[in-house]
mmCIF file of C-alpha atoms in Angstrom:
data_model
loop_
_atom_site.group_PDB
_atom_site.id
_atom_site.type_symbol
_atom_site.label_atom_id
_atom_site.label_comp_id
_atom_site.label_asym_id
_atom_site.label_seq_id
_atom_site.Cartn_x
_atom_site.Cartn_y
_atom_site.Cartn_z
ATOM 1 C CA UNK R 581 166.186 223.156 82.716
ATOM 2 C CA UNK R 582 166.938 220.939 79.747
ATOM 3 C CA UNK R 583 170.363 221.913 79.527
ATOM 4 C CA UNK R 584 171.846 218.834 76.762
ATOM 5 C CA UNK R 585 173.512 218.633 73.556
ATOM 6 C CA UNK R 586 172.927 220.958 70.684
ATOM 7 C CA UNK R 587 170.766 218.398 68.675
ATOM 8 C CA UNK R 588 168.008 217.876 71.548
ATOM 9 C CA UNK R 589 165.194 219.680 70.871
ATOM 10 C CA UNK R 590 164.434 222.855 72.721
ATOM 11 C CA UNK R 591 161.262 224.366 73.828
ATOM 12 C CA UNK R 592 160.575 226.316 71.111
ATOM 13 C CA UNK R 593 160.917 223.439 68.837
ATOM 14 C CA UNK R 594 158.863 221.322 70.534
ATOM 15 C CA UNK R 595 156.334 223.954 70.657
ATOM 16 C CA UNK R 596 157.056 224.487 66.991
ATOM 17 C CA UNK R 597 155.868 220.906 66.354
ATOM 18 C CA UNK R 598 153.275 220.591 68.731
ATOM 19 C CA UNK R 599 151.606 223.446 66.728
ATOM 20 C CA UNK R 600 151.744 222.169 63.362
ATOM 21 C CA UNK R 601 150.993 218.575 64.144
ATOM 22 C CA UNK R 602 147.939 219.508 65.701
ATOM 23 C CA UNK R 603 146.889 221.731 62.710
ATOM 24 C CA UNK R 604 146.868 218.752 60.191
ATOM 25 C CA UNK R 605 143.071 218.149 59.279
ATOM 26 C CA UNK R 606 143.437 214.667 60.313
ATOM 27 C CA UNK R 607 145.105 214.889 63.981
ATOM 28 C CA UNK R 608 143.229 214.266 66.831
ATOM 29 C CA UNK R 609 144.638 213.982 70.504
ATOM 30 C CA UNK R 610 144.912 210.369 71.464
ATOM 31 C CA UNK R 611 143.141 209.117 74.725
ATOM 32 C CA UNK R 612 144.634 209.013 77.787
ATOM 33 C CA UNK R 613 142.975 206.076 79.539
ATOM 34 C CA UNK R 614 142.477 206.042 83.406
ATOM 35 C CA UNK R 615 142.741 201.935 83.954
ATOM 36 C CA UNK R 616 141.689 200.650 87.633
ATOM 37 C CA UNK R 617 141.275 197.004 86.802
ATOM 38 C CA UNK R 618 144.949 197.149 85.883
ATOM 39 C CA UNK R 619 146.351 199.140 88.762
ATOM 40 C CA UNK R 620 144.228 196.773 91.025
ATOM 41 C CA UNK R 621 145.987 194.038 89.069
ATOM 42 C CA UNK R 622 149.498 195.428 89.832
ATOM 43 C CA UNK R 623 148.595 196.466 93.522
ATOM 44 C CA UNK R 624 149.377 200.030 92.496
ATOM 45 C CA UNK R 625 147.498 203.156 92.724
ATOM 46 C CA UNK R 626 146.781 204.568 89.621
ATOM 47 C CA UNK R 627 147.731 203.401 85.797
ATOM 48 C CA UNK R 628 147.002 205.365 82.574
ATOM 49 C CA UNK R 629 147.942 204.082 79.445
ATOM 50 C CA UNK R 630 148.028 207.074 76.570
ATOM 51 C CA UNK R 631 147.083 204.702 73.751
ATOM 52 C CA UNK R 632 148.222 205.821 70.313
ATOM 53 C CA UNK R 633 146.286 202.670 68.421
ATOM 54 C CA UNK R 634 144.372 205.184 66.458
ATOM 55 C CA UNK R 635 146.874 207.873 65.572
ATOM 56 C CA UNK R 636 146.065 209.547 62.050
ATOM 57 C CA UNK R 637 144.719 206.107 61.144
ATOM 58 C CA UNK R 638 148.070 204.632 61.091
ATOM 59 C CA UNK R 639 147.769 203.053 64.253
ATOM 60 C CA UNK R 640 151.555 204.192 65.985
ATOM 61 C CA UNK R 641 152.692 207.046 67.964
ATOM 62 C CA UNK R 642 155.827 206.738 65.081
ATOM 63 C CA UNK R 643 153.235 209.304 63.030
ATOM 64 C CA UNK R 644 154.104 211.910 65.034
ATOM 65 C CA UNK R 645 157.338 211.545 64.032
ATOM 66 C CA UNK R 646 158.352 210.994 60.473
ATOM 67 C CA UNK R 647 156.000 212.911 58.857
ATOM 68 C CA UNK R 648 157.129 216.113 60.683
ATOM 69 C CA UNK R 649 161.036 214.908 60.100
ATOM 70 C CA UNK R 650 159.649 215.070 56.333
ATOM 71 C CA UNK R 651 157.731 218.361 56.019
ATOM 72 C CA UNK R 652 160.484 219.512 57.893
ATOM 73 C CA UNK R 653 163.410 218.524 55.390
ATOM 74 C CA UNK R 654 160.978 219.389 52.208
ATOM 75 C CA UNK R 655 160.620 222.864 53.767
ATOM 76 C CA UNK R 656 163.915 223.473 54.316
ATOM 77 C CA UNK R 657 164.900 222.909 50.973
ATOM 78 C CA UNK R 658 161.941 225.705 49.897
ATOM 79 C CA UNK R 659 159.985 222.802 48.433
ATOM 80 C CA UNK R 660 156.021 223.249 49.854
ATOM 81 C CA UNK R 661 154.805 219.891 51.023
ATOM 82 C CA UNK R 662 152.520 217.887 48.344
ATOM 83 C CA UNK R 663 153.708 220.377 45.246
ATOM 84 C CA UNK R 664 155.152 218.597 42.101
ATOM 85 C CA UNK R 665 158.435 219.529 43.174
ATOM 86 C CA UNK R 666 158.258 216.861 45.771
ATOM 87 C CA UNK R 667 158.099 213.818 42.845
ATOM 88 C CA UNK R 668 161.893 214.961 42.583
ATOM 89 C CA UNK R 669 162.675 213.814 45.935
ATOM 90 C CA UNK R 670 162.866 210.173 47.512
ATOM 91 C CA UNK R 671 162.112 210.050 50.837
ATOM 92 C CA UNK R 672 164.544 207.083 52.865
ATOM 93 C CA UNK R 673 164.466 205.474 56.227
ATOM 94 C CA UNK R 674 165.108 202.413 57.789
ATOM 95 C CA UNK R 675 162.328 200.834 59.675
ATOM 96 C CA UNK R 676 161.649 197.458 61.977
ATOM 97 C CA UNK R 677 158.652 198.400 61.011
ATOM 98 C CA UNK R 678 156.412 201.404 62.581
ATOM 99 C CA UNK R 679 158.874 204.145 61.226
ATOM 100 C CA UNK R 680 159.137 203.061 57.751
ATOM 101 C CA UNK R 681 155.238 202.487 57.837
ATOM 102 C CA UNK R 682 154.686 206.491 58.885
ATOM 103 C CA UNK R 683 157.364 207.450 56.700
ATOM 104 C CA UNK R 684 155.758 205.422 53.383
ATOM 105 C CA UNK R 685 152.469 206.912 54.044
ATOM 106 C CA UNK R 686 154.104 210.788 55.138
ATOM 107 C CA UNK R 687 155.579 210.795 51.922
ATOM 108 C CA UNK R 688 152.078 209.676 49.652
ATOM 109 C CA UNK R 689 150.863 212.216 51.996
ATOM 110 C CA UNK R 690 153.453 214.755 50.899
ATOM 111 C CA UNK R 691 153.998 213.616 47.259
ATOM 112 C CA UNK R 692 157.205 211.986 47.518
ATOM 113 C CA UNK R 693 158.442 208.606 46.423
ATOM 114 C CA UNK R 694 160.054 206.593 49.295
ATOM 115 C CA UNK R 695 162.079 203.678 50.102
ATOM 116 C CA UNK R 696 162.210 201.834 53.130
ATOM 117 C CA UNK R 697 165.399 199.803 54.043
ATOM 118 C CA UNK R 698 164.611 196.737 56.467
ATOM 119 C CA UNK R 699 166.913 193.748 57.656
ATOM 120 C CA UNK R 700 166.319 190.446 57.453
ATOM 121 C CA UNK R 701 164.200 189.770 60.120
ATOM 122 C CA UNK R 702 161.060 192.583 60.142
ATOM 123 C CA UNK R 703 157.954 190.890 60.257
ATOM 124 C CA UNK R 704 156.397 190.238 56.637
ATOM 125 C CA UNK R 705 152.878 191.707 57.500
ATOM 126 C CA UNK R 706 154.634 195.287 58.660
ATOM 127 C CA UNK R 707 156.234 194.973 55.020
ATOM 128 C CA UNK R 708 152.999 194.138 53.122
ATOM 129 C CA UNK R 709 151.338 197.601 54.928
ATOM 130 C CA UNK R 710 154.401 199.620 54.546
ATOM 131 C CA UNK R 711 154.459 198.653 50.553
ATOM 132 C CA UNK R 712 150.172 199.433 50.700
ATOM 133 C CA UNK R 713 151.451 202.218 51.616
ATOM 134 C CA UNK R 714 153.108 203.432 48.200
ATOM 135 C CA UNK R 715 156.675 202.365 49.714
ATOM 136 C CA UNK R 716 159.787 200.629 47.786
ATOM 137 C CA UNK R 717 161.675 198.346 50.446
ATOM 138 C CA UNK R 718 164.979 197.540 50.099
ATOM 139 C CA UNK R 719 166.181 194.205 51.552
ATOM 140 C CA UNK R 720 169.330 194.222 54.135
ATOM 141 C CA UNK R 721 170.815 191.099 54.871
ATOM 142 C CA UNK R 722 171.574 192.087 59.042
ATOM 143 C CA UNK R 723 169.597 193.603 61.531
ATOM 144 C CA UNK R 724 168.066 196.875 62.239
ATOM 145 C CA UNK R 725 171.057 198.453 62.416
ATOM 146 C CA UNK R 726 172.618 197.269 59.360
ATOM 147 C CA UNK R 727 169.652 199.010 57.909
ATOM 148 C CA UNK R 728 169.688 202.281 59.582
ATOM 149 C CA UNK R 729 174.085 202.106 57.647
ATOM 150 C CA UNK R 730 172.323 201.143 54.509
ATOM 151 C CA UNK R 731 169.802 203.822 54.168
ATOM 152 C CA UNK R 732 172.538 206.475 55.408
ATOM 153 C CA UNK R 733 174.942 205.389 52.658
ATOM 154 C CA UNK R 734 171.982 205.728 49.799
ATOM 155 C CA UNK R 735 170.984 209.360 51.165
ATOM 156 C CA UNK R 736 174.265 210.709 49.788
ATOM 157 C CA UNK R 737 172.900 211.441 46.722
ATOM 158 C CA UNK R 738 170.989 215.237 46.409
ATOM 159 C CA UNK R 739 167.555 213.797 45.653
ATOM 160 C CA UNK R 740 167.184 212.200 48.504
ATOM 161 C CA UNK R 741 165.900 213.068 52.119
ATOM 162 C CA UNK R 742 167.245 210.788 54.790
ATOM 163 C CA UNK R 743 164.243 210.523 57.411
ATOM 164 C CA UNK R 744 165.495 208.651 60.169
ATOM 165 C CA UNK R 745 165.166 208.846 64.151
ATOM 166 C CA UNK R 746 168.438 206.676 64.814
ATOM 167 C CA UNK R 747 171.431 208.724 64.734
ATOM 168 C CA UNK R 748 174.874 207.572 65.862
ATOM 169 C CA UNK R 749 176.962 210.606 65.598
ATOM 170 C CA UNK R 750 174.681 213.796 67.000
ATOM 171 C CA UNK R 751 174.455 215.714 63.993
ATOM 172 C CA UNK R 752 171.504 214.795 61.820
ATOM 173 C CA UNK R 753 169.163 217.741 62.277
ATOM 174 C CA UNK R 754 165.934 215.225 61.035
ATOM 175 C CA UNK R 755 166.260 213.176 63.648
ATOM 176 C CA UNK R 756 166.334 216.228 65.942
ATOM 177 C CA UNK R 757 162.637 217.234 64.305
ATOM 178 C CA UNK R 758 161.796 213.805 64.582
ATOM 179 C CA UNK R 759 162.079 214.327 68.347
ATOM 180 C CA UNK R 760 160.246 217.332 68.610
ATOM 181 C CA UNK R 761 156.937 215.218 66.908
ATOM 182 C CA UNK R 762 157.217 212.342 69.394
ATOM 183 C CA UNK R 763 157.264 215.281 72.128
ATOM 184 C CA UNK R 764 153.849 215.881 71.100
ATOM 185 C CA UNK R 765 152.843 212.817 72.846
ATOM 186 C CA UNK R 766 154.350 213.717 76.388
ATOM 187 C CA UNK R 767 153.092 217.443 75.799
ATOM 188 C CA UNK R 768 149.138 215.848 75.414
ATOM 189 C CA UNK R 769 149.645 214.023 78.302
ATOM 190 C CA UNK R 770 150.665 216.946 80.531
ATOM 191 C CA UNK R 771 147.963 218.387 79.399
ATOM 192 C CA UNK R 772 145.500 215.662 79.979
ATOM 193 C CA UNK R 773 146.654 215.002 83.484
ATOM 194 C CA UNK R 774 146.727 218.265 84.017
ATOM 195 C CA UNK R 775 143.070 218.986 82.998
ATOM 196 C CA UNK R 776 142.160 215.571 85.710
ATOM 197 C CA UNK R 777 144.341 217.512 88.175
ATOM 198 C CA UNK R 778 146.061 214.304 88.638
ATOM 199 C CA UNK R 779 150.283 213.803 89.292
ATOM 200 C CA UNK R 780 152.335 211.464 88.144
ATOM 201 C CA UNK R 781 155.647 209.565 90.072
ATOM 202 C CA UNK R 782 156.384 207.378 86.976
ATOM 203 C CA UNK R 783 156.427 206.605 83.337
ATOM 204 C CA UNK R 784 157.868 203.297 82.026
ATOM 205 C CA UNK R 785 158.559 203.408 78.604
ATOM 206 C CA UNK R 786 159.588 201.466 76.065
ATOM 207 C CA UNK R 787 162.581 201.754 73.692
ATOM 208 C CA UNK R 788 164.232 200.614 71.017
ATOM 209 C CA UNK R 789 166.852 203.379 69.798
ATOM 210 C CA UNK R 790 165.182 205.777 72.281
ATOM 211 C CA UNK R 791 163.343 208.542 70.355
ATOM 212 C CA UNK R 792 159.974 207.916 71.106
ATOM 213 C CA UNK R 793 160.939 207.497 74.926
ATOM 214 C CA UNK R 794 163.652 210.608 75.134
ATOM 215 C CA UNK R 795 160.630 212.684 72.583
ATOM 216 C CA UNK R 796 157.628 211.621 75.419
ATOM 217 C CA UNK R 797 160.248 212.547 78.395
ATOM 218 C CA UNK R 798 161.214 215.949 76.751
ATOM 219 C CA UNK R 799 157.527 216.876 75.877
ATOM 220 C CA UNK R 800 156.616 216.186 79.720
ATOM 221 C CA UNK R 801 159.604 217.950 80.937
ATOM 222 C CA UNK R 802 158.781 221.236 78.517
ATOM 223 C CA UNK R 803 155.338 221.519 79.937
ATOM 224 C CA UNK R 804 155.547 220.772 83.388
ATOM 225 C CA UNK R 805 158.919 222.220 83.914
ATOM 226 C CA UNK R 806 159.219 219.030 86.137
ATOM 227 C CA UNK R 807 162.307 216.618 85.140
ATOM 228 C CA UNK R 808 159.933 213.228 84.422
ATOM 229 C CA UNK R 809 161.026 209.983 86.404
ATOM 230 C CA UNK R 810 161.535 207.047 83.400
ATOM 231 C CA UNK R 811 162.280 203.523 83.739
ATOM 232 C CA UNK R 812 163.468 202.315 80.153
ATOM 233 C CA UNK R 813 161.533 198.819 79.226
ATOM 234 C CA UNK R 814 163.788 196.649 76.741
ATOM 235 C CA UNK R 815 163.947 193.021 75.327
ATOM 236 C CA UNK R 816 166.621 191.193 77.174
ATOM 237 C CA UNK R 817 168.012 190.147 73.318
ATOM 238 C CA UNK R 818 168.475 194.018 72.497
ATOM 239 C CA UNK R 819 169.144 195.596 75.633
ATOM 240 C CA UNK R 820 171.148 198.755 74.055
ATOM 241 C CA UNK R 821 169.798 201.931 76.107
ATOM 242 C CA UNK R 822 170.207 199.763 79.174
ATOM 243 C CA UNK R 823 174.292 198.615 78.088
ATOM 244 C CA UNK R 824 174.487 202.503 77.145
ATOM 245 C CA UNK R 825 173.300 203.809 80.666
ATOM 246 C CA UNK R 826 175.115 201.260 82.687
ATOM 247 C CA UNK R 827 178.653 201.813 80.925
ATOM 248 C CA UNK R 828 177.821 205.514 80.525
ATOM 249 C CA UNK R 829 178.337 205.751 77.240
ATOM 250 C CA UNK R 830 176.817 204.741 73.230
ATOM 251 C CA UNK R 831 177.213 200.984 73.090
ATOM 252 C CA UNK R 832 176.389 198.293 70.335
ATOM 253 C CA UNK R 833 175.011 195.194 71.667
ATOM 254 C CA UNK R 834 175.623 192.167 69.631
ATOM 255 C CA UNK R 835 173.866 189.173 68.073
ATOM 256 C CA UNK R 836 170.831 189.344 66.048
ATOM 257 C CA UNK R 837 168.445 190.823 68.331
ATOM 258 C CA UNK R 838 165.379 188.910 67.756
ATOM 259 C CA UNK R 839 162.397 189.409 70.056
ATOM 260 C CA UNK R 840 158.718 189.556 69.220
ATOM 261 C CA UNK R 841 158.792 193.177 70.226
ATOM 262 C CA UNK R 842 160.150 193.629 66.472
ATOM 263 C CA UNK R 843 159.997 197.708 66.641
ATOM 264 C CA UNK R 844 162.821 197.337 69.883
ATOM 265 C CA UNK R 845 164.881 195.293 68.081
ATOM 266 C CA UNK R 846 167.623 197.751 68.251
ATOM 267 C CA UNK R 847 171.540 197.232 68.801
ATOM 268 C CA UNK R 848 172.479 200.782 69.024
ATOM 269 C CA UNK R 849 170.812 203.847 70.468
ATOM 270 C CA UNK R 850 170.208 207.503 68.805
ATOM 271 C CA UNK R 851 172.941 209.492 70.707
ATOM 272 C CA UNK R 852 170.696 212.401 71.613
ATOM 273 C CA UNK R 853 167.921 210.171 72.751
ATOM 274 C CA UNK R 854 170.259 208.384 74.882
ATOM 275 C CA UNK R 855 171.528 211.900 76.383
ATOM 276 C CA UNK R 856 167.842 212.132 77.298
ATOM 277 C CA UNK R 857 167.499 208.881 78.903
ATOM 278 C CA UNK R 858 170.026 208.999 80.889
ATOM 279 C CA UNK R 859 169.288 211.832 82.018
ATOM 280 C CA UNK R 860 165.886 211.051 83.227
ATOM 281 C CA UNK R 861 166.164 207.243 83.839
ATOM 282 C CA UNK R 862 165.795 206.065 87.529
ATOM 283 C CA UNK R 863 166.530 202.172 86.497
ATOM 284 C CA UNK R 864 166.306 200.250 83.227
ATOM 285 C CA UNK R 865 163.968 197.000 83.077
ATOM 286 C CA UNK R 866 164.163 193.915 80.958
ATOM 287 C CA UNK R 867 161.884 191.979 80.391
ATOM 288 C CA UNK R 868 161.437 188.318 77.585
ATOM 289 C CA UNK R 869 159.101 187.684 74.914
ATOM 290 C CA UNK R 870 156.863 185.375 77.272
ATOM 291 C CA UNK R 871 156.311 187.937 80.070
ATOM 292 C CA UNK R 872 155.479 190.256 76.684
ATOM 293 C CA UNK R 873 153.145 187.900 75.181
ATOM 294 C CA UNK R 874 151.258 186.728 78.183
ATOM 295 C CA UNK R 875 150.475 190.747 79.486
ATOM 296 C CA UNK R 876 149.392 191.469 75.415
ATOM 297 C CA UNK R 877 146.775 188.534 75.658
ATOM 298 C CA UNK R 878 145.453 189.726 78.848
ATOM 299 C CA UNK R 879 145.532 193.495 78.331
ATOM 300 C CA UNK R 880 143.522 192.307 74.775
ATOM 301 C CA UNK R 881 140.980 190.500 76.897
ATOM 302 C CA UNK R 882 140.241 193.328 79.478
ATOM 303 C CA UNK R 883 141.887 193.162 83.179
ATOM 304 C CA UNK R 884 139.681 193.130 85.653
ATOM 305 C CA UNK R 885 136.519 194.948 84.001
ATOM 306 C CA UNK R 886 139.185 197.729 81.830
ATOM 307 C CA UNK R 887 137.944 197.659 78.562
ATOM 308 C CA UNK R 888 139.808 195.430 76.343
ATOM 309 C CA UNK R 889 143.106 197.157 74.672
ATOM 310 C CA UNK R 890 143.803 197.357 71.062
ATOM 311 C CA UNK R 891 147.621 197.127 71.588
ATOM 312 C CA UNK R 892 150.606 194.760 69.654
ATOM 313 C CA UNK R 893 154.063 193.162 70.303
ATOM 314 C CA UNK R 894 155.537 196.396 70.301
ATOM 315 C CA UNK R 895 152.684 198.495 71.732
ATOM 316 C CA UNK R 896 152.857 196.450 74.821
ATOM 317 C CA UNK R 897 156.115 196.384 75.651
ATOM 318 C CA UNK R 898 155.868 199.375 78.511
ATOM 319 C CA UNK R 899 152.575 198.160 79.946
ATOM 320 C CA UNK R 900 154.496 194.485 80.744
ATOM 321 C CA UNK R 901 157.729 195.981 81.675
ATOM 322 C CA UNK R 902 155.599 197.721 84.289
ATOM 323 C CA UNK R 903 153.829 194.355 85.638
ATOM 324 C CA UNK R 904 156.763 192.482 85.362
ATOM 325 C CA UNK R 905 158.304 194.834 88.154
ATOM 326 C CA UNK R 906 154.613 195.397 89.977
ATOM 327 C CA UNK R 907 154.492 191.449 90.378
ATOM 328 C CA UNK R 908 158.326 190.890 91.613
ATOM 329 C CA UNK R 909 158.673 192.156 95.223
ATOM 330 C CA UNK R 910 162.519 192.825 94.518
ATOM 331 C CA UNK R 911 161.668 194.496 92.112
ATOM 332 C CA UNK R 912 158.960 196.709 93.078
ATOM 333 C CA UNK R 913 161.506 197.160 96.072
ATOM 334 C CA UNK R 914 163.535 199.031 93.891
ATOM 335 C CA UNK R 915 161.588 200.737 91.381
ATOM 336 C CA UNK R 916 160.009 202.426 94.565
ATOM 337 C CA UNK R 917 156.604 200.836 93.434
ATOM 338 C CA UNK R 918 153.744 200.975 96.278
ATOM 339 C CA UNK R 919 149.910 200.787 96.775
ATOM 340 C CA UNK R 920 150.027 204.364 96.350
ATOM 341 C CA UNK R 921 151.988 204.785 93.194
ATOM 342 C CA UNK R 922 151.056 206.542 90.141
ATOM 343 C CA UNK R 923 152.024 205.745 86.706
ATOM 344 C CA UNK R 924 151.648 206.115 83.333
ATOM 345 C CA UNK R 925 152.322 203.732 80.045
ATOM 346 C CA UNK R 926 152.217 203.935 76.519
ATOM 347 C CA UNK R 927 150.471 201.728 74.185
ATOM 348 C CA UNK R 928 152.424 202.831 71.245
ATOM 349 C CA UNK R 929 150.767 200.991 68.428
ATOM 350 C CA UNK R 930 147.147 199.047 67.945
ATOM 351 C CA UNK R 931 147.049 195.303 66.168
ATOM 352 C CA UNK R 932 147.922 195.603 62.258
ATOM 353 C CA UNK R 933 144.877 194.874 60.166
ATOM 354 C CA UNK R 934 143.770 191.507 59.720
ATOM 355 C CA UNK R 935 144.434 191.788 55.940
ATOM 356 C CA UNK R 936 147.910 192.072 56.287
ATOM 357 C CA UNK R 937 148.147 189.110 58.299
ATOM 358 C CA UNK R 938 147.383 186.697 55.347
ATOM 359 C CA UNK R 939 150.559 185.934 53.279
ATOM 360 C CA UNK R 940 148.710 186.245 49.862
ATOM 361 C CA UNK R 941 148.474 189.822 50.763
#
């Protein structure tokens, strides 16, 4: 079935996850929202949108991820999440700004100090709520990806737990559990769907380094059985999974990568997450900051009688890949998009709190 690299996680792992994520006092399974006034819109037949705006509070499908990547590496090292033992430990990750955010408040949640490495250009409000958070940030003059070096090169020392989902090489076994907790997200929606009887033909989802995308694919895969079909949604200024696929194999885009969908702006992929997408990608969209903007006003407004979405410049990246291609008869030529098609979306974070909007926060 899943037959890839030794640090994509297998079906017992996701499993693994899946059962102790939803055991936390505080998970709930996020909503899986059945949207006509969008499909309508996009002269499709059917779009859900899972929306993760409320996960565990934090707003972000990223807690799924980094706070299993952290009970994970405590427990490995014998040390029981939230004992004193943990103050000996500094949890580290490097963050646009949704994974340093889940890792900052993982770590309060798990006793552990934390720093959070971001480059020059992450958005000051996701700092202010990562350091509410109980966080240390480090400053990186460079982009994400100088960050993601930078946090690897302070995790040498033995006190401190690297909790990252972007790995270069293959061989960092938290960003494989990482993985696993973003597959929570595609297991709930096989199961939602499921319990709707419903089918899906697509998912368009968005990435950055890949891991939430490749962790949503793998989950679906796991409990269906069924290989999902994926179309990758990326800034034009930090296409990297798309550059990967196309040259068919790990490639660094250049320049500074600046888009308003901050948590994409990515120059690299994760190796295993790109072994995923690859695998499972039928075509890889790009789309700009306007066509991002202009589908995160409306989808905040309601489209045609939906309820209005609690979504952000990250969160919406999937939903207007998918009407950029619904509303471009090339395109919808080639993404095999019809009146009939099915299709889900992710709306992978809700709006940050007003409070962190002012800049005397």
């Amino acid at each position: 079935m899943i037959g890839l690299n030794a640090f994509v996680p297998g079906r017992d792992e996701v499993y693994q996850a899946f059962d102790l994520i939803s055991s936390w006092p505080d998970y709930c399974q996020s909503p899986l929202l059945s949207c006509p006034g969008l499909a309508n819109e996009l002269g499709i037949g059917k779009v859900w949108i899972k929306d993760e705006s409320k996960r565990f509070g934090l707003g972000g499908v990223k807690a799924l991820g980094a706070p299993y990547g952290l009970k994970r590496q405590l427990l490995k090292r014998g040390i029981e999440p939230g004992s004193p033992q943990c103050r000996d430990y500094t949890a580290i990750a490097a963050t646009d700004g949704n994974h340093g955010l889940a890792t900052a408040w993982a770590a309060t949640k798990f006793n552990c100090p934390a720093k959070i490495y971001v480059g020059s250009d992450v958005d000051p409000a996701r700092m202010r709520r990562i350091r509410d958070n109980g966080a240390e940030l480090v400053y990186v003059d460079g982009t994400y990806d100088d960050a993601v070096l930078a946090a690897s090169d302070a995790a040498i020392a033995s006190n401190v737990l690297l909790i990252t989902d972007t790995d270069y090489s293959g061989d960092l076994d938290v960003t494989r559990d990482i993985m696993a907790g973003y597959a929570v997200l595609g297991v709930e929606c096989a199961r939602q769907l499921r319990a709707q009887n419903e089918t899906l033909d697509s998912i368009f989802l968005q990435c950055g380094v890949g891991g939430m995308a490749a962790g949503c694919a793998i989950g679906m895969w796991h409990e269906t059985g069924q290989k999902p079909v994926v179309c990758s949604v990326e800034p034009e200024t930090a296409a990297c999974v798309k550059t990967s696929i196309e040259r068919g194999t790990l490639t660094r885009v250049p320049g500074k990568l600046l888009t308003r969908m901050v948590g994409l702006s990515c120059g690299c992929p994760s190796l295993s997450a790109f072994e995923i997408l690859q695998d499972v990608c039928i075509g890889n969209i790009v789309i700009n900051d306007a066509i991002a903007k202009r589908v995160q006003d409306q989808m905040t407004l309601g489209v045609r009688n939906d309820p209005p979405l609690d979504t952000w410049d990250t969160g919406i990246s999937g939903i207007a890949g998918l009407w950029h291609v619904a509303q471009n008869p090339e395109l919808r030529d080639r993404f095999a998009l019809t009146s009939q098609s099915r299709v889900l979306v992710i709306n992978s974070e809700g709006a940050i709190p007003d409070q962190y909007l002012q800049p005397n926060v």
